[in-house]
XYZ file of C-alpha atoms in Angstrom:
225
model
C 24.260 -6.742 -30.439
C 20.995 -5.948 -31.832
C 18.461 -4.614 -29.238
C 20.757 -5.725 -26.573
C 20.901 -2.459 -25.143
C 16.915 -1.865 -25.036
C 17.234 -5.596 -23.144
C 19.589 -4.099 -20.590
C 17.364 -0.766 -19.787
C 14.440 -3.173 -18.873
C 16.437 -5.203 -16.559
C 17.907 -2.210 -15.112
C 15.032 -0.399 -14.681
C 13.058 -3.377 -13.296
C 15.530 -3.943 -10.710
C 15.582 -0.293 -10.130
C 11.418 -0.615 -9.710
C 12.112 -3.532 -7.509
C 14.180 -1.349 -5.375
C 11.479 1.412 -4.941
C 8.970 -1.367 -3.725
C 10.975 -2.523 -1.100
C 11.770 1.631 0.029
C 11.577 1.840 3.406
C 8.838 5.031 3.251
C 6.391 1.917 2.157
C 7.807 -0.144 5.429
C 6.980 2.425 7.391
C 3.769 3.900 6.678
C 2.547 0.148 6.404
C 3.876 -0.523 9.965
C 2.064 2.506 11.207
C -0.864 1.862 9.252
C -1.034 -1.685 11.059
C -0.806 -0.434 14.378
C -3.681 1.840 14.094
C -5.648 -1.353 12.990
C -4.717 -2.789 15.862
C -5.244 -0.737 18.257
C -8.480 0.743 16.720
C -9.727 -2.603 16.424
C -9.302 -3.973 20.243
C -11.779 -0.865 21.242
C -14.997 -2.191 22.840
C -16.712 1.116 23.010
C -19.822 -0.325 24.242
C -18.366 -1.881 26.883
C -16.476 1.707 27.633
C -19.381 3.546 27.725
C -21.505 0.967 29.842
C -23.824 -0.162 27.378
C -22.304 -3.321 26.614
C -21.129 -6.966 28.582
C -17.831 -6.805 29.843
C -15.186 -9.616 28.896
C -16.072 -12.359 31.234
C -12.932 -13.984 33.335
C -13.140 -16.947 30.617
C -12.967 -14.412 27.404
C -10.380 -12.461 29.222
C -7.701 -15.602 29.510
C -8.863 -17.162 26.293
C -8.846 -14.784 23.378
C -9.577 -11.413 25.032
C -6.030 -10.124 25.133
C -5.066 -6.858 24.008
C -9.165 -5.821 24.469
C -9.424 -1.994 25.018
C -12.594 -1.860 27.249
C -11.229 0.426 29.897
C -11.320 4.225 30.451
C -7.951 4.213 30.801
C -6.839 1.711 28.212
C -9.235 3.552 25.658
C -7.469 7.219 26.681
C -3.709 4.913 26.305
C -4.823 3.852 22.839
C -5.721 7.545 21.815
C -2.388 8.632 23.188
C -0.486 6.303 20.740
C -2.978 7.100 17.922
C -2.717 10.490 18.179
C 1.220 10.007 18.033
C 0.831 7.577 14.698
C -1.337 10.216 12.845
C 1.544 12.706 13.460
C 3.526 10.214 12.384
C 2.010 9.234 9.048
C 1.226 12.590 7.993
C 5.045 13.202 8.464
C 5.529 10.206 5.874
C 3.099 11.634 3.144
C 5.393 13.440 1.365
C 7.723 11.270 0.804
C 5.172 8.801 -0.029
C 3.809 11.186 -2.681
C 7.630 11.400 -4.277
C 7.907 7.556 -4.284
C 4.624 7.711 -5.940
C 5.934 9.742 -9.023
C 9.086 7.947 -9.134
C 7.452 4.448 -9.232
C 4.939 6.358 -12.122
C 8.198 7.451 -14.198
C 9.427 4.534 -13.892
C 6.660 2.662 -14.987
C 6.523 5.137 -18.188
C 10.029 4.353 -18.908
C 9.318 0.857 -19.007
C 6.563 0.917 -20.796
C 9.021 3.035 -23.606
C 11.599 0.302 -23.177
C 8.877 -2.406 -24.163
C 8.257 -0.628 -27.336
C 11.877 -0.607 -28.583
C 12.536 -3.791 -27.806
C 9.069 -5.128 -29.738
C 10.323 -2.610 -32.452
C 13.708 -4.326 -32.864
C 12.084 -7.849 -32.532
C 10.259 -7.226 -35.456
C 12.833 -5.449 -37.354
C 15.416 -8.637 -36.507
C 12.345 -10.919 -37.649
C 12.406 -8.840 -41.099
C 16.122 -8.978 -41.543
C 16.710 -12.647 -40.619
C 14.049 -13.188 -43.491
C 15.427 -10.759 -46.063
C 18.552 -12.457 -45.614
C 18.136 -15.839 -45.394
C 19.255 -16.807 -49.030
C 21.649 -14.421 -49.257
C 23.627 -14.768 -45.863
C 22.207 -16.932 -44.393
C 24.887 -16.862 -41.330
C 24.286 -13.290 -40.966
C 20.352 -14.708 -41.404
C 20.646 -16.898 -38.616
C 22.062 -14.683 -35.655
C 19.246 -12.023 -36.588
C 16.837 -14.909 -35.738
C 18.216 -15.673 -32.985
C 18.024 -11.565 -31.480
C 14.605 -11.696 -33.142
C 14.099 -14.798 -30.910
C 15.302 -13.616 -28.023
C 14.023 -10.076 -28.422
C 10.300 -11.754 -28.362
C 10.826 -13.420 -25.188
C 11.860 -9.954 -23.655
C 8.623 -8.806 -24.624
C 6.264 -11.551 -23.828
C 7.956 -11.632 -20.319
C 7.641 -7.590 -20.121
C 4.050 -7.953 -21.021
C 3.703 -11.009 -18.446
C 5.108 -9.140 -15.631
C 2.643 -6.020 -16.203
C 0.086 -6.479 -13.217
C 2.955 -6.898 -10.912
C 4.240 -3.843 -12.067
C 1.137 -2.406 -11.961
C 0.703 -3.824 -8.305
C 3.752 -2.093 -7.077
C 2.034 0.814 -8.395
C -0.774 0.982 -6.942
C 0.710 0.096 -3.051
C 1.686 3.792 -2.160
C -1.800 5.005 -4.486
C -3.677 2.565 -1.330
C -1.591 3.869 1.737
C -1.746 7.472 0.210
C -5.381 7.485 0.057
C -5.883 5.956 3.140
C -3.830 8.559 5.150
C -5.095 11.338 3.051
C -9.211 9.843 3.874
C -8.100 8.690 7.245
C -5.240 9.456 9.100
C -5.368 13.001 8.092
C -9.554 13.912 8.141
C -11.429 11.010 10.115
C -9.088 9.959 12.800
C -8.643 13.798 14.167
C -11.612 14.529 14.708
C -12.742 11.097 16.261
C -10.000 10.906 18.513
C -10.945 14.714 19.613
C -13.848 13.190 20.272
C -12.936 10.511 22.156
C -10.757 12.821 24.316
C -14.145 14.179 25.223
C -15.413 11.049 25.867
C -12.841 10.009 28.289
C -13.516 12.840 30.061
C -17.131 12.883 30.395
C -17.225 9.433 31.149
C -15.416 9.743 34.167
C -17.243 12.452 35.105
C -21.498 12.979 36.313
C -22.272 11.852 32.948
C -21.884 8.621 30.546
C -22.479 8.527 26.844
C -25.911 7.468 25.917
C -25.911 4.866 23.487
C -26.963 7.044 20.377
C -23.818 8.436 20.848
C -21.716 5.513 21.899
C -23.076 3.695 18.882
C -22.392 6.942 16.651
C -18.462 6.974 17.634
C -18.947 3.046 17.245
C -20.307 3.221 13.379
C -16.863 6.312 12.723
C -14.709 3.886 14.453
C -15.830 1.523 11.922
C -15.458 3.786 8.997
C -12.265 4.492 9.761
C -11.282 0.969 10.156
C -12.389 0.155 6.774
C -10.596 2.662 5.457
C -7.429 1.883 6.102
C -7.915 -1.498 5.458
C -9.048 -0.789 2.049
């Protein structure tokens, strides 16, 4: 059948595409991803470090549950941190390889959409060329030409989705790479540090508790990016 088999690549490699989407690299680096929000986002440094109001008994049993306010809650929270960065950076290659597989695939669709437009146009010509002379023949080139045309309009339709899929690892991928794997170190290093001087002769002014407050919010923005 004419262009049938340019039709059946596309849906092939779409479901294929599909497939990668759903791979459970993606699930996973997302899950850790949204942990680390979590858990960076219940820290109440201020509070930590003194310089800030404690959860009142009212805050604490409506809405303040899950708060990190506590020496030892904040040195729990870097404990588990600490294990998702080893974690995600464990995950980044095979991230990076579902990233280049999700790019061929998106070049080989691309390719597929111009064959099939090619043969739509070249069933167009032939269901017009023949039309008085077979018109039968005419007919069931229309028809492909037809048919063909609605293969591309929904190929063309479905590219920001495709493009979408894309660009999910390109997100998690940059935010481990600008992240996990540079800012989060080096502020949970610091935090260690923190948990120990705090519960030692000397608390953290608030220069630097609002320092580690404004790279706590960095990071957070990052990886929500």
């Amino acid at each position: 059948m004419w262009g049938h088999g340019a039709q059946q690549e596309y849906a092939d490699l779409v479901a294929r595409t599909l497939d990668l989407a759903r791979a459970d690299e993606l699930g996973r680096v997302r899950a850790y991803v949204t942990r680390m929000i979590d858990l960076l986002g219940a820290i109440d440094l201020p509070v930590i470090c003194g310089i800030g109001r404690p959860a009142g008994v009212f805050d604490r049993l409506f809405g303040g549950t899950g708060r990190i306010d506590t020496l030892c809650a904040l040195e729990d929270a870097r404990a588990e941190l600490d294990q998702l960065v080893r974690l995600t950076a464990a995950a980044l290659d095979p991230l990076l390889r579902l990233r280049d597989r999700l790019s061929e695939q998106a070049r080989r669709i691309e390719a597929t959409g111009g064959d099939i437009e090619a043969a739509a146009l070249a069933a167009g010509f032939l269901a017009d060329h023949l039309s008085i002379t077979q018109p039968a023949l005419s007919q069931r080139f229309l028809e492909r030409a037809m048919s063909l045309t609605r293969s591309v309009v929904q190929l063309r339709g479905d590219d920001p989705l495709r493009a979408a899929q894309a660009e999910q690892p390109l997100h998690l991928i940059a935010a481990i790479q600008e992240a996990v794997l540079v800012a989060m170190p080096a502020w949970l290093s610091t935090i260690a540090a923190l948990t120990a001087t705090a519960s030692g002769a000397r608390s953290p002014n608030p220069t630097e508790a609002g320092e580690l407050q404004h790279r706590l919010q960095t990071i957070l923005q990052q990886l929500k990016t």
